[in-house]
Tab-separated table of C-alpha atoms in Angstrom:
chain	number	residue	atom	x	y	z
V	1030	MET	CA	-141.395	95.265	23.420
V	1031	HIS	CA	-141.123	90.830	23.741
V	1032	PRO	CA	-139.260	89.709	26.349
V	1033	ARG	CA	-137.260	87.654	23.518
V	1034	ASP	CA	-137.112	91.113	21.790
V	1035	GLN	CA	-135.035	92.560	23.914
V	1036	THR	CA	-131.448	92.732	24.095
V	1037	ILE	CA	-129.919	90.602	27.648
V	1038	PHE	CA	-126.565	90.290	29.359
V	1039	ALA	CA	-125.784	88.428	32.242
V	1040	LEU	CA	-121.673	87.505	34.313
V	1041	SER	CA	-120.967	83.586	31.728
V	1042	SER	CA	-117.735	83.528	34.182
V	1043	GLY	CA	-117.810	82.282	37.626
V	1044	ARG	CA	-118.217	84.758	40.563
V	1045	PRO	CA	-116.625	87.247	41.704
V	1046	PRO	CA	-113.996	88.897	43.079
V	1047	SER	CA	-111.668	86.517	39.914
V	1048	ALA	CA	-108.769	87.353	38.279
V	1049	ILE	CA	-110.720	87.940	34.694
V	1050	ALA	CA	-114.326	88.306	34.154
V	1051	LEU	CA	-117.119	87.379	31.142
V	1052	VAL	CA	-119.676	89.812	30.581
V	1053	ARG	CA	-121.875	88.447	27.480
V	1054	VAL	CA	-124.276	90.657	26.212
V	1055	SER	CA	-126.738	89.272	23.074
V	1056	GLY	CA	-129.723	91.203	21.749
V	1057	PRO	CA	-130.325	93.749	18.542
V	1058	GLN	CA	-128.651	96.208	20.976
V	1059	ALA	CA	-125.968	94.410	21.517
V	1060	ARG	CA	-124.126	96.631	18.964
V	1061	ARG	CA	-124.615	99.652	20.416
V	1062	VAL	CA	-123.959	98.220	24.068
V	1063	LEU	CA	-120.537	97.924	23.023
V	1064	THR	CA	-120.023	101.662	21.260
V	1065	SER	CA	-121.121	102.861	24.183
V	1066	LEU	CA	-118.730	101.190	26.386
V	1067	ALA	CA	-115.321	100.911	23.876
V	1068	GLY	CA	-115.790	102.922	21.666
V	1069	LYS	CA	-115.487	102.096	18.414
V	1070	LEU	CA	-116.982	98.502	17.015
V	1071	PRO	CA	-114.225	95.939	16.456
V	1072	ALA	CA	-113.567	93.697	13.534
V	1073	PRO	CA	-116.078	90.872	13.992
V	1074	ARG	CA	-114.120	87.671	16.344
V	1075	GLN	CA	-111.171	89.493	17.112
V	1076	ALA	CA	-110.018	91.046	20.179
V	1077	SER	CA	-109.368	93.790	20.562
V	1078	ARG	CA	-108.267	95.544	24.105
V	1079	ARG	CA	-110.233	98.630	24.954
V	1080	LEU	CA	-111.036	101.789	28.109
V	1081	LEU	CA	-114.990	101.144	28.863
V	1082	HIS	CA	-116.264	104.366	30.127
V	1083	ASP	CA	-119.700	104.974	31.359
V	1084	ALA	CA	-122.519	106.669	30.141
V	1085	ALA	CA	-121.159	109.689	32.009
V	1086	GLY	CA	-117.555	109.429	29.916
V	1087	GLN	CA	-116.402	107.496	32.877
V	1088	PRO	CA	-113.045	105.296	32.618
V	1089	ILE	CA	-114.752	101.365	33.835
V	1090	ASP	CA	-111.752	99.148	32.621
V	1091	ASP	CA	-109.540	98.326	30.572
V	1092	ALA	CA	-110.639	95.626	29.156
V	1093	VAL	CA	-111.035	93.289	26.210
V	1094	VAL	CA	-113.848	93.268	23.602
V	1095	LEU	CA	-115.351	90.919	20.911
V	1096	TRP	CA	-117.625	91.216	18.456
V	1097	PHE	CA	-120.039	88.283	16.771
V	1098	PRO	CA	-122.645	89.872	14.417
V	1099	GLY	CA	-125.558	87.297	14.636
V	1100	PRO	CA	-126.243	85.108	12.761
V	1101	ALA	CA	-122.824	83.708	13.370
V	1102	SER	CA	-122.734	83.990	17.163
V	1103	ALA	CA	-123.383	81.882	19.370
V	1104	THR	CA	-127.244	82.835	20.379
V	1105	GLY	CA	-127.384	83.602	16.618
V	1106	GLU	CA	-128.132	87.625	17.173
V	1107	ASP	CA	-126.251	89.867	17.781
V	1108	VAL	CA	-123.046	89.181	20.664
V	1109	ALA	CA	-121.079	90.941	22.643
V	1110	GLU	CA	-118.450	90.397	25.084
V	1111	PHE	CA	-116.749	92.432	27.540
V	1112	HIS	CA	-113.192	90.129	29.271
V	1113	VAL	CA	-112.548	92.854	32.108
V	1114	HIS	CA	-110.950	92.448	35.849
V	1115	GLY	CA	-112.943	91.048	37.532
V	1116	GLY	CA	-113.387	92.822	41.297
V	1117	ARG	CA	-117.019	93.580	41.861
V	1118	ALA	CA	-117.330	97.096	42.084
V	1119	VAL	CA	-116.145	97.602	38.293
V	1120	LEU	CA	-119.045	94.923	37.042
V	1121	ALA	CA	-120.816	96.421	38.958
V	1122	THR	CA	-120.357	99.735	37.261
V	1123	LEU	CA	-120.143	97.874	33.831
V	1124	PHE	CA	-124.051	96.269	34.929
V	1125	ASN	CA	-125.172	99.164	35.682
V	1126	THR	CA	-124.122	101.653	32.519
V	1127	ILE	CA	-125.240	98.506	30.138
V	1128	SER	CA	-129.110	98.195	31.647
V	1129	ILE	CA	-130.166	102.055	31.719
V	1130	ILE	CA	-129.200	101.828	27.668
V	1131	PRO	CA	-133.103	101.272	26.372
V	1132	ASN	CA	-134.179	97.538	26.128
V	1133	THR	CA	-131.417	96.397	28.066
V	1134	ARG	CA	-131.911	93.663	30.850
V	1135	ALA	CA	-130.073	91.023	32.622
V	1136	ALA	CA	-130.627	87.111	31.621
V	1137	GLU	CA	-132.210	84.885	33.330
V	1138	PRO	CA	-131.367	81.905	33.873
V	1139	GLY	CA	-130.703	79.281	30.763
V	1140	GLU	CA	-131.968	82.617	28.489
V	1141	PHE	CA	-128.857	82.009	25.737
V	1142	THR	CA	-128.545	78.565	25.720
V	1143	ARG	CA	-132.514	79.123	24.610
V	1144	ARG	CA	-131.873	81.821	22.321
V	1145	ALA	CA	-129.754	80.028	21.047
V	1146	PHE	CA	-131.744	77.113	20.254
V	1147	GLU	CA	-134.494	79.350	19.021
V	1148	ASN	CA	-133.156	80.265	16.872
V	1149	GLY	CA	-131.358	77.269	15.457
V	1150	LYS	CA	-127.811	77.134	16.524
V	1151	LEU	CA	-128.526	73.547	18.776
V	1152	ASP	CA	-131.339	71.722	19.374
V	1153	LEU	CA	-133.073	70.338	22.345
V	1154	THR	CA	-130.973	66.713	22.517
V	1155	GLU	CA	-127.548	69.674	22.563
V	1156	ALA	CA	-128.697	71.655	24.945
V	1157	GLU	CA	-130.209	69.346	27.210
V	1158	GLY	CA	-125.822	68.316	26.651
V	1159	LEU	CA	-124.278	71.049	27.610
V	1160	ASP	CA	-126.265	71.218	30.651
V	1161	ASP	CA	-125.148	68.145	32.108
V	1162	LEU	CA	-121.874	69.317	30.444
V	1163	ILE	CA	-121.917	71.954	33.270
V	1164	HIS	CA	-122.272	70.166	35.710
V	1165	ALA	CA	-120.273	66.762	35.519
V	1166	ASP	CA	-118.639	66.032	37.970
V	1167	THR	CA	-116.368	64.013	36.573
V	1168	ASP	CA	-114.892	62.706	33.741
V	1169	ARG	CA	-116.790	60.148	32.582
V	1170	GLN	CA	-119.892	62.598	33.401
V	1171	ARG	CA	-118.009	65.020	31.380
V	1172	ARG	CA	-117.268	62.876	27.998
V	1173	GLN	CA	-121.113	61.647	28.045
V	1174	ALA	CA	-122.066	64.972	27.817
V	1175	LEU	CA	-119.717	66.431	25.368
V	1176	ARG	CA	-121.381	63.365	22.967
V	1177	GLN	CA	-125.262	64.840	23.355
V	1178	LEU	CA	-123.327	68.080	23.117
V	1179	GLN	CA	-121.195	66.989	20.196
V	1180	GLY	CA	-125.548	66.267	18.562
V	1181	LEU	CA	-124.946	62.128	18.706
V	1182	LEU	CA	-128.641	61.504	19.141
V	1183	GLY	CA	-129.895	64.616	17.926
V	1184	HIS	CA	-128.448	63.277	14.258
V	1185	ARG	CA	-129.638	60.183	14.942
V	1186	ALA	CA	-133.300	62.132	14.972
V	1187	ARG	CA	-132.859	64.211	12.789
V	1188	ASP	CA	-131.946	61.113	10.473
V	1189	TRP	CA	-134.543	58.870	11.844
V	1190	ARG	CA	-137.410	61.429	11.752
V	1191	GLU	CA	-136.122	62.090	7.625
V	1192	ARG	CA	-136.723	58.620	6.295
V	1193	ILE	CA	-139.783	57.908	8.489
V	1194	ILE	CA	-141.688	61.188	7.288
V	1195	GLU	CA	-140.423	59.576	3.167
V	1196	ALA	CA	-141.852	55.760	4.295
V	1197	SER	CA	-145.224	58.599	4.997
V	1198	ALA	CA	-145.068	60.075	1.346
V	1199	LEU	CA	-144.542	57.161	0.249
V	1200	ILE	CA	-148.007	55.163	1.881
V	1201	GLU	CA	-149.431	58.064	1.418
V	1202	ALA	CA	-148.643	58.927	-2.249
V	1203	GLY	CA	-150.254	55.509	-2.379
V	1204	ILE	CA	-152.869	56.005	-1.342
V	1205	ASP	CA	-153.709	59.172	-3.669
V	1206	PHE	CA	-153.395	56.465	-6.589
V	1207	SER	CA	-154.972	54.310	-5.309
V	1208	ASP	CA	-157.113	53.218	-8.570
V	1209	GLU	CA	-153.805	53.629	-10.534
V	1210	GLY	CA	-153.739	49.317	-10.301
V	1211	ASP	CA	-150.453	48.315	-9.093
V	1212	VAL	CA	-148.772	51.283	-8.177
V	1213	PRO	CA	-150.259	51.513	-4.557
V	1214	ALA	CA	-148.193	48.014	-4.268
V	1215	GLU	CA	-144.667	48.909	-5.566
V	1216	LEU	CA	-144.801	52.474	-3.403
V	1217	LEU	CA	-146.281	49.936	0.141
V	1218	ALA	CA	-142.656	47.468	-0.493
V	1219	PRO	CA	-140.362	50.320	0.005
V	1220	ALA	CA	-142.184	52.438	2.823
V	1221	VAL	CA	-142.613	48.911	4.787
V	1222	ASP	CA	-139.024	48.196	4.481
V	1223	ALA	CA	-137.826	51.466	5.192
V	1224	ILE	CA	-140.316	50.836	8.685
V	1225	LYS	CA	-139.136	47.663	9.494
V	1226	THR	CA	-135.326	49.054	9.270
V	1227	LEU	CA	-136.019	52.297	11.346
V	1228	HIS	CA	-138.629	49.516	13.893
V	1229	ASP	CA	-134.665	47.697	14.577
V	1230	GLU	CA	-132.296	50.794	14.788
V	1231	ILE	CA	-134.079	52.491	17.227
V	1232	THR	CA	-135.097	49.392	19.455
V	1233	LYS	CA	-131.082	49.030	19.438
V	1234	VAL	CA	-130.694	51.990	20.551
V	1235	LEU	CA	-133.012	51.987	23.572
V	1236	ALA	CA	-131.711	48.528	24.316
V	1237	ALA	CA	-127.876	49.664	24.793
V	1238	GLN	CA	-128.608	52.493	27.455
V	1239	GLY	CA	-128.361	50.212	30.557
V	1240	HIS	CA	-127.786	52.189	33.218
V	1241	SER	CA	-126.965	55.674	31.254
V	1242	GLU	CA	-129.883	58.007	32.497
V	1243	ARG	CA	-127.632	57.269	35.429
V	1244	LEU	CA	-124.586	58.334	34.940
V	1245	ARG	CA	-126.263	61.908	35.255
V	1246	ASP	CA	-126.811	61.096	38.650
V	1247	GLY	CA	-124.169	58.891	39.998
V	1248	LEU	CA	-124.777	55.745	41.821
V	1249	VAL	CA	-125.494	55.501	44.977
V	1250	VAL	CA	-124.128	53.639	47.740
V	1251	ALA	CA	-125.298	52.953	51.325
V	1252	ILE	CA	-122.797	52.396	54.237
V	1253	ALA	CA	-125.653	50.385	56.764
V	1254	GLY	CA	-125.250	47.639	60.082
V	1255	GLU	CA	-125.954	47.882	63.106
V	1256	PRO	CA	-125.150	51.256	66.220
V	1257	ASN	CA	-121.312	52.027	66.673
V	1258	VAL	CA	-119.688	49.923	64.546
V	1259	GLY	CA	-117.845	51.748	62.498
V	1260	LYS	CA	-120.322	52.997	60.211
V	1261	SER	CA	-119.472	57.271	60.620
V	1262	THR	CA	-115.673	56.404	60.519
V	1263	LEU	CA	-115.533	54.567	57.009
V	1264	MET	CA	-117.704	57.384	55.272
V	1265	ASN	CA	-115.191	59.284	56.486
V	1266	GLN	CA	-111.842	57.311	55.036
V	1267	LEU	CA	-113.662	57.441	51.874
V	1268	ALA	CA	-114.166	60.666	51.997
V	1269	ARG	CA	-111.238	61.337	53.036
V	1270	ARG	CA	-112.228	64.274	55.554
V	1271	GLU	CA	-114.652	64.068	58.685
V	1272	VAL	CA	-118.258	64.239	57.466
V	1273	ALA	CA	-119.594	61.797	59.915
V	1274	ILE	CA	-119.150	63.012	63.632
V	1275	VAL	CA	-117.447	59.631	64.840
V	1276	SER	CA	-118.074	59.111	68.220
V	1277	PRO	CA	-118.122	55.340	70.755
V	1278	HIS	CA	-121.529	55.627	71.481
V	1279	ALA	CA	-124.599	54.056	69.855
V	1280	GLY	CA	-127.269	56.140	67.744
V	1281	THR	CA	-125.107	59.152	67.497
V	1282	THR	CA	-126.099	58.838	63.540
V	1283	ARG	CA	-129.385	60.484	63.604
V	1284	ASP	CA	-129.887	61.112	59.687
V	1285	VAL	CA	-128.899	60.114	56.448
V	1286	ILE	CA	-125.703	61.431	55.762
V	1287	GLU	CA	-124.315	62.289	52.147
V	1288	VAL	CA	-120.888	62.760	50.203
V	1289	GLN	CA	-120.118	62.868	46.432
V	1290	LEU	CA	-116.713	60.719	45.489
V	1291	ASP	CA	-115.498	60.429	42.576
V	1292	LEU	CA	-113.935	57.116	42.048
V	1293	ASP	CA	-112.368	56.705	38.707
V	1294	GLY	CA	-114.069	59.229	36.894
V	1295	TYR	CA	-117.600	57.014	38.576
V	1296	PRO	CA	-120.194	59.877	40.151
V	1297	VAL	CA	-120.556	57.566	43.582
V	1298	THR	CA	-122.634	59.289	46.878
V	1299	MET	CA	-122.186	57.489	49.829
V	1300	ILE	CA	-124.512	57.796	52.563
V	1301	ASP	CA	-124.115	57.067	55.853
V	1302	THR	CA	-127.123	55.868	57.614
V	1303	ALA	CA	-128.606	55.491	61.003
V	1304	GLY	CA	-127.153	52.226	63.015
V	1305	ILE	CA	-130.400	49.484	62.289
V	1306	ARG	CA	-131.977	48.197	65.111
V	1307	GLU	CA	-135.322	48.208	66.909
V	1308	THR	CA	-136.202	50.842	69.366
V	1309	ASP	CA	-137.759	52.795	71.662
V	1310	ASP	CA	-136.817	56.367	70.689
V	1311	PRO	CA	-138.336	58.075	68.590
V	1312	VAL	CA	-136.141	60.428	66.746
V	1313	GLU	CA	-134.220	57.424	66.585
V	1314	GLN	CA	-137.118	55.302	65.294
V	1315	GLU	CA	-137.285	57.509	62.737
V	1316	GLY	CA	-133.275	57.845	61.788
V	1317	VAL	CA	-133.596	53.980	61.087
V	1318	ARG	CA	-136.869	54.721	58.250
V	1319	ARG	CA	-134.338	57.003	57.077
V	1320	ALA	CA	-131.922	55.028	56.795
V	1321	ARG	CA	-134.284	51.803	55.396
V	1322	ALA	CA	-135.707	53.586	52.783
V	1323	ARG	CA	-132.267	55.182	51.110
V	1324	ALA	CA	-130.692	52.070	50.767
V	1325	ASP	CA	-134.364	50.393	49.916
V	1326	ASP	CA	-132.856	53.150	46.920
V	1327	ALA	CA	-129.353	52.109	46.731
V	1328	ASP	CA	-127.261	50.540	44.385
V	1329	LEU	CA	-125.321	48.555	46.694
V	1330	VAL	CA	-125.128	48.463	50.578
V	1331	LEU	CA	-122.520	48.095	52.412
V	1332	TRP	CA	-123.612	45.767	55.746
V	1333	LEU	CA	-121.141	47.128	58.352
V	1334	VAL	CA	-120.611	44.183	60.812
V	1335	GLU	CA	-117.797	44.572	64.406
V	1336	GLY	CA	-114.637	42.358	64.933
V	1337	GLU	CA	-115.020	38.482	65.325
V	1338	ARG	CA	-119.385	39.257	65.410
V	1339	ALA	CA	-121.507	37.550	62.242
V	1340	ALA	CA	-124.159	39.435	61.028
V	1341	ASP	CA	-127.172	39.617	62.265
V	1342	PRO	CA	-129.914	37.882	60.173
V	1343	ASP	CA	-132.446	40.562	61.733
V	1344	ALA	CA	-130.859	43.334	61.081
V	1345	VAL	CA	-130.022	42.738	58.157
V	1346	ARG	CA	-133.962	41.863	57.340
V	1347	LEU	CA	-134.595	44.775	58.712
V	1348	LEU	CA	-132.377	47.019	56.425
V	1349	ARG	CA	-134.191	45.151	53.533
V	1350	LYS	CA	-137.932	45.770	54.881
V	1351	SER	CA	-139.553	48.424	53.198
V	1352	GLY	CA	-142.965	49.780	53.657
V	1353	GLU	CA	-144.487	48.019	50.814
V	1354	GLY	CA	-142.611	44.268	51.945
V	1355	ASP	CA	-140.086	44.947	48.574
V	1356	ARG	CA	-136.936	44.304	48.529
V	1357	PRO	CA	-133.709	45.861	47.495
V	1358	GLU	CA	-132.467	45.314	43.547
V	1359	GLY	CA	-128.225	46.345	44.654
V	1360	PRO	CA	-126.744	43.385	46.729
V	1361	VAL	CA	-125.268	43.704	49.572
V	1362	TRP	CA	-122.077	43.693	50.294
V	1363	ILE	CA	-120.313	42.147	54.258
V	1364	VAL	CA	-117.711	44.633	55.360
V	1365	ARG	CA	-116.078	43.082	58.367
V	1366	ASN	CA	-114.796	46.028	60.135
V	1367	LYS	CA	-111.261	46.330	63.330
V	1368	ILE	CA	-109.638	44.212	61.667
V	1369	ASP	CA	-106.774	45.979	64.062
V	1370	LEU	CA	-109.140	43.672	66.914
V	1371	GLY	CA	-108.312	40.059	65.709
V	1372	ALA	CA	-111.319	39.876	63.307
V	1373	ALA	CA	-111.107	37.870	60.902
V	1374	GLY	CA	-114.394	36.784	58.869
V	1375	PRO	CA	-115.510	34.471	56.322
V	1376	ARG	CA	-114.452	34.085	52.551
V	1377	GLY	CA	-115.459	36.886	50.296
V	1378	GLU	CA	-116.470	38.762	53.158
V	1379	PHE	CA	-114.101	42.642	53.141
V	1380	ALA	CA	-112.019	43.438	56.143
V	1381	ILE	CA	-111.559	46.210	56.486
V	1382	SER	CA	-110.262	48.946	59.646
V	1383	ALA	CA	-112.116	52.081	59.533
V	1384	SER	CA	-109.884	53.586	61.872
V	1385	ARG	CA	-106.450	52.785	60.509
V	1386	GLY	CA	-107.010	52.256	56.587
V	1387	ASP	CA	-106.256	48.804	56.652
V	1388	GLY	CA	-108.335	47.417	53.521
V	1389	ILE	CA	-109.899	50.640	52.252
V	1390	ALA	CA	-107.601	50.427	49.124
V	1391	GLU	CA	-109.460	46.850	48.928
V	1392	LEU	CA	-112.417	47.814	49.261
V	1393	VAL	CA	-112.253	50.774	46.988
V	1394	ASP	CA	-110.668	49.517	44.477
V	1395	ALA	CA	-114.205	46.616	44.470
V	1396	LEU	CA	-116.455	49.790	44.151
V	1397	VAL	CA	-114.519	50.858	40.897
V	1398	LYS	CA	-114.845	47.233	39.418
V	1399	PHE	CA	-119.057	47.552	41.174
V	1400	ALA	CA	-119.126	50.585	39.742
V	1401	SER	CA	-117.853	49.865	35.935
V	1402	ASP	CA	-119.945	47.161	35.246
V	1403	PHE	CA	-122.676	48.940	36.774
V	1404	PHE	CA	-121.727	51.587	34.061
V	1405	GLU	CA	-120.174	49.761	30.686
V	1406	THR	CA	-123.467	50.679	28.230
V	1407	THR	CA	-122.917	53.675	28.887
V	1408	GLU	CA	-119.923	54.066	26.931
V	1409	GLY	CA	-122.141	54.695	23.749
V	1410	ALA	CA	-124.364	55.672	25.005
V	1411	LEU	CA	-127.003	57.721	23.180
V	1412	VAL	CA	-129.581	58.480	25.313
V	1413	THR	CA	-129.553	59.730	28.788
V	1414	ARG	CA	-132.562	60.975	30.427
V	1415	ALA	CA	-136.350	60.054	30.679
V	1416	ARG	CA	-137.380	62.441	28.397
V	1417	GLN	CA	-135.408	61.343	25.053
V	1418	ARG	CA	-136.576	57.670	26.247
V	1419	ASP	CA	-139.840	57.934	26.685
V	1420	LEU	CA	-139.958	60.052	23.604
V	1421	LEU	CA	-137.524	57.121	21.401
V	1422	SER	CA	-140.532	54.528	23.206
V	1423	GLN	CA	-143.539	56.261	21.971
V	1424	ALA	CA	-141.567	56.797	18.161
V	1425	LEU	CA	-141.334	53.248	18.374
V	1426	ASN	CA	-144.492	52.254	19.626
V	1427	SER	CA	-146.138	54.123	16.467
V	1428	LEU	CA	-143.662	52.339	13.748
V	1429	ARG	CA	-144.319	49.025	15.981
V	1430	ARG	CA	-148.413	50.046	15.048
V	1431	SER	CA	-147.642	51.551	10.981
V	1432	LEU	CA	-146.706	47.848	10.780
V	1433	GLU	CA	-149.650	46.032	12.338
V	1434	LEU	CA	-151.463	47.968	10.598
V	1435	VAL	CA	-150.397	48.575	6.909
V	1436	GLU	CA	-152.533	45.272	5.920
V	1437	GLU	CA	-155.556	46.544	7.243
V	1438	GLY	CA	-155.587	50.211	5.896
V	1439	GLU	CA	-153.015	52.541	4.693
V	1440	GLU	CA	-155.017	55.307	6.058
V	1441	LEU	CA	-153.729	53.872	9.675
V	1442	ALA	CA	-150.081	53.500	8.887
V	1443	ALA	CA	-150.001	57.252	7.297
V	1444	GLU	CA	-151.864	57.836	10.786
V	1445	GLU	CA	-148.929	56.304	12.780
V	1446	LEU	CA	-146.232	56.952	11.295
V	1447	ARG	CA	-146.985	60.955	11.866
V	1448	ALA	CA	-146.771	60.558	15.058
V	1449	ALA	CA	-143.257	58.707	15.126
V	1450	ALA	CA	-142.955	61.616	13.731
V	1451	HIS	CA	-144.110	64.314	15.960
V	1452	ALA	CA	-142.533	62.662	19.017
V	1453	LEU	CA	-138.934	62.499	17.060
V	1454	GLY	CA	-139.954	66.286	16.466
V	1455	ARG	CA	-140.653	66.592	19.667
V	1456	LEU	CA	-137.370	64.778	20.847
V	1457	LEU	CA	-134.998	67.550	19.073
V	1458	GLY	CA	-137.610	70.355	20.280
V	1459	ARG	CA	-138.813	71.551	16.559
V	1460	VAL	CA	-142.920	70.564	17.638
V	1461	ASP	CA	-144.972	71.209	20.898
V	1462	VAL	CA	-142.157	71.402	22.958
V	1463	GLU	CA	-143.121	75.123	24.732
V	1464	ASP	CA	-144.908	73.122	28.066
V	1465	VAL	CA	-141.232	71.358	28.507
V	1466	LEU	CA	-138.498	74.576	28.112
V	1467	GLY	CA	-138.572	76.296	30.790
V	1468	ALA	CA	-137.801	73.045	32.948
V	1469	ILE	CA	-135.557	72.159	31.004
V	1470	PHE	CA	-133.395	76.119	31.316
V	1471	GLN	CA	-134.039	77.174	34.147
V	1472	LYS	CA	-131.465	74.781	35.284
V	1473	PHE	CA	-128.944	76.131	33.537
V	1474	CYS	CA	-126.793	78.678	35.222
V	1475	ILE	CA	-127.758	82.982	35.053
V	1476	GLY	CA	-125.030	83.958	31.589
V	1477	LYS	CA	-126.216	80.459	30.307
């Protein structure tokens, strides 16, 4: 039997032990699984309390069960749900009882969602939105993922694809009636107008994306500076816990330390780097190399200086010197530490005491403002992944080429329109996407 024809089951809630655990079963044997464990089949989509029994007739647990006959279910197949007490022994017995029923097996990561996709319950953009929603750490990530799950991009892409096919049909009809005098011209004009409108709409969507893809991964902020200026202490202040070793000895941090923060709903990865300086210590040299590499990739660098000392331009230059001699894209903020010792910096610099917490609130406010400006275009964004952007760009380029070629020959323009429709079909996951399905769904958790 093909794996897609087998009935799958998995724990769809958190790891045990827990108060309640949800076990889902999907496939042609779901009815048999439910009746074998719970007896009489409950009414569709109505919760029913049942005493579950194993294959030997011994009780497993007092549970709540639900029955969702396909295709009116989340996966489009027959689905059974068991809401049981979340003890390990309960789940182990339940899984063992289900697994001995013929043609049932444990689900692979993302298999429930993949079956929903294959049965037309959601398109690929909605599946990606579901994955993003599961992994969302902040409220703004959640909102962006929910827009995808609700199918906003998918709805637009389906509409665009249908209109492209309509325009293509007009052009091909003109080809078929090329000997009918002015018929081709009458068909070609509305097709060209439709293509221009589509080109403008997709152009606007792509132009409005800004940093929406980055919202999935978060803003990267690197804390850098010379050794022993308080970088690790600042990291611990921002994280509100000890994540970095604080020591009076220079060169304590030899590697890059990362912590994930939620700043007013914006995801931020804060990086504590090794002290930037010229050194003969090979271990410290590697730490400096890694610090420079991460600072080069950071969206913002907080450069710490100690007390009243000026920022060393040679050290900042060393930070900005990557392997190819490129400069970092993100700005560098000068943060003057240890103001409790009487330090005072020039206007425009941040003054803090990482040990006492002075000035930290103002620095955090500035970081929130920076994140807000960085992600300002994401609230209405439709495109959140590189795959989506690339396929929309392919469709846009095909539409542009069709407009350029329509005067040279309708056949060439029609071929470009077919390419545009194919790209949007791949975006939705309806044509030629088998090669990307595994890469997408294997990132899901088991049971989803």
